[in-house]
Structures are given as C-alpha cells and as structure tokens.
Amino acid sequence: MDIKGQINNLMEEISKNPNIKEQFEKEPVKVIENVIGIDLPDDVIMKIIDGVKAKLTIDGVSKAADTLMDMFK
C-alpha cells in the first residue's frame, strides 16, 4: 500500500470538504476507511493518521506564517 499516496488523497478530500476535516479530528479511523474504501490494518491506519495530522499541522503553521508576513509588508 502506498501510504504517502493515501495521505495525499485524504489531504485532497479534506481541502475540498471542511466537514471531512472536522470529522477526521473526531473519528480519524472512520474517515480514512470511508475515503479509501477499505478496512486497513491498525498499523497502516496509524501511519496514515500521523501523516495527515503532520500535514495539517504544517499547513496551519504555513498559513499562520503567511498571515504574519502579510502584516509586516
């Protein structure tokens, strides 16, 4: 299984639909299995959850940094 590919697919879905992001924060396993469409082993699910959370954090930090940069222009 291409874990990076699945993380990217989830990030696409989250960016298209803010409700998915909210649901991911509450029930990440359920969201992943719904988006991917298959039941995955727990170790794979945890890697995907960690990857998506990391990307969401990086995106949030990046947006905050962009906002700060815009304030000082």
GROMACS .gro file of C-alpha atoms in nm:
model
   73
    1MET     CA    1   0.000   0.000   0.000
    2ASP     CA    2   0.121   0.346  -0.093
    3ILE     CA    3   0.085   0.528   0.240
    4LYS     CA    4   0.209   0.862   0.100
    5GLY     CA    5  -0.045   0.836  -0.180
    6GLN     CA    6  -0.326   0.767   0.066
    7ILE     CA    7  -0.218   1.064   0.281
    8ASN     CA    8  -0.225   1.286  -0.028
    9ASN     CA    9  -0.571   1.154  -0.123
   10LEU     CA   10  -0.700   1.231   0.225
   11MET     CA   11  -0.550   1.579   0.217
   12GLU     CA   12  -0.727   1.643  -0.115
   13GLU     CA   13  -1.059   1.533   0.034
   14ILE     CA   14  -1.003   1.744   0.345
   15SER     CA   15  -0.918   2.051   0.135
   16LYS     CA   16  -1.234   2.004  -0.076
   17ASN     CA   17  -1.465   1.946   0.219
   18PRO     CA   18  -1.409   2.115   0.557
   19ASN     CA   19  -1.664   1.876   0.714
   20ILE     CA   20  -1.426   1.588   0.648
   21LYS     CA   21  -1.150   1.771   0.835
   22GLU     CA   22  -1.382   1.820   1.133
   23GLN     CA   23  -1.489   1.456   1.121
   24PHE     CA   24  -1.123   1.345   1.085
   25GLU     CA   25  -1.038   1.526   1.408
   26LYS     CA   26  -1.316   1.335   1.588
   27GLU     CA   27  -1.300   0.993   1.417
   28PRO     CA   28  -0.986   0.959   1.205
   29VAL     CA   29  -1.010   0.583   1.151
   30LYS     CA   30  -1.368   0.604   1.026
   31VAL     CA   31  -1.283   0.890   0.786
   32ILE     CA   32  -0.981   0.711   0.645
   33GLU     CA   33  -1.170   0.389   0.586
   34ASN     CA   34  -1.460   0.579   0.426
   35VAL     CA   35  -1.235   0.780   0.193
   36ILE     CA   36  -1.010   0.488   0.100
   37GLY     CA   37  -1.299   0.245   0.084
   38ILE     CA   38  -1.127  -0.050   0.251
   39ASP     CA   39  -1.062  -0.177   0.602
   40LEU     CA   40  -0.692  -0.144   0.680
   41PRO     CA   41  -0.471  -0.297   0.949
   42ASP     CA   42  -0.428  -0.079   1.257
   43ASP     CA   43  -0.058  -0.017   1.196
   44VAL     CA   44  -0.128   0.118   0.846
   45ILE     CA   45  -0.417   0.331   0.972
   46MET     CA   46  -0.196   0.484   1.243
   47LYS     CA   47   0.075   0.575   0.989
   48ILE     CA   48  -0.184   0.745   0.769
   49ILE     CA   49  -0.338   0.929   1.067
   50ASP     CA   50   0.006   1.051   1.176
   51GLY     CA   51   0.089   1.164   0.823
   52VAL     CA   52  -0.237   1.355   0.778
   53LYS     CA   53  -0.205   1.519   1.120
   54ALA     CA   54   0.151   1.624   1.036
   55LYS     CA   55   0.041   1.774   0.704
   56LEU     CA   56  -0.249   1.956   0.869
   57THR     CA   57  -0.010   2.099   1.128
   58ILE     CA   58   0.240   2.207   0.864
   59ASP     CA   59  -0.036   2.366   0.655
   60GLY     CA   60  -0.164   2.551   0.962
   61VAL     CA   61   0.181   2.680   1.052
   62SER     CA   62   0.244   2.782   0.692
   63LYS     CA   63  -0.083   2.978   0.676
   64ALA     CA   64  -0.004   3.149   1.006
   65ALA     CA   65   0.342   3.243   0.882
   66ASP     CA   66   0.195   3.381   0.558
   67THR     CA   67  -0.051   3.590   0.758
   68LEU     CA   68   0.229   3.731   0.973
   69MET     CA   69   0.440   3.809   0.666
   70ASP     CA   70   0.147   3.994   0.512
   71MET     CA   71   0.107   4.203   0.829
   72PHE     CA   72   0.466   4.329   0.804
   73LYS     CA   73   0.457   4.428   0.438
   0.00000   0.00000   0.00000
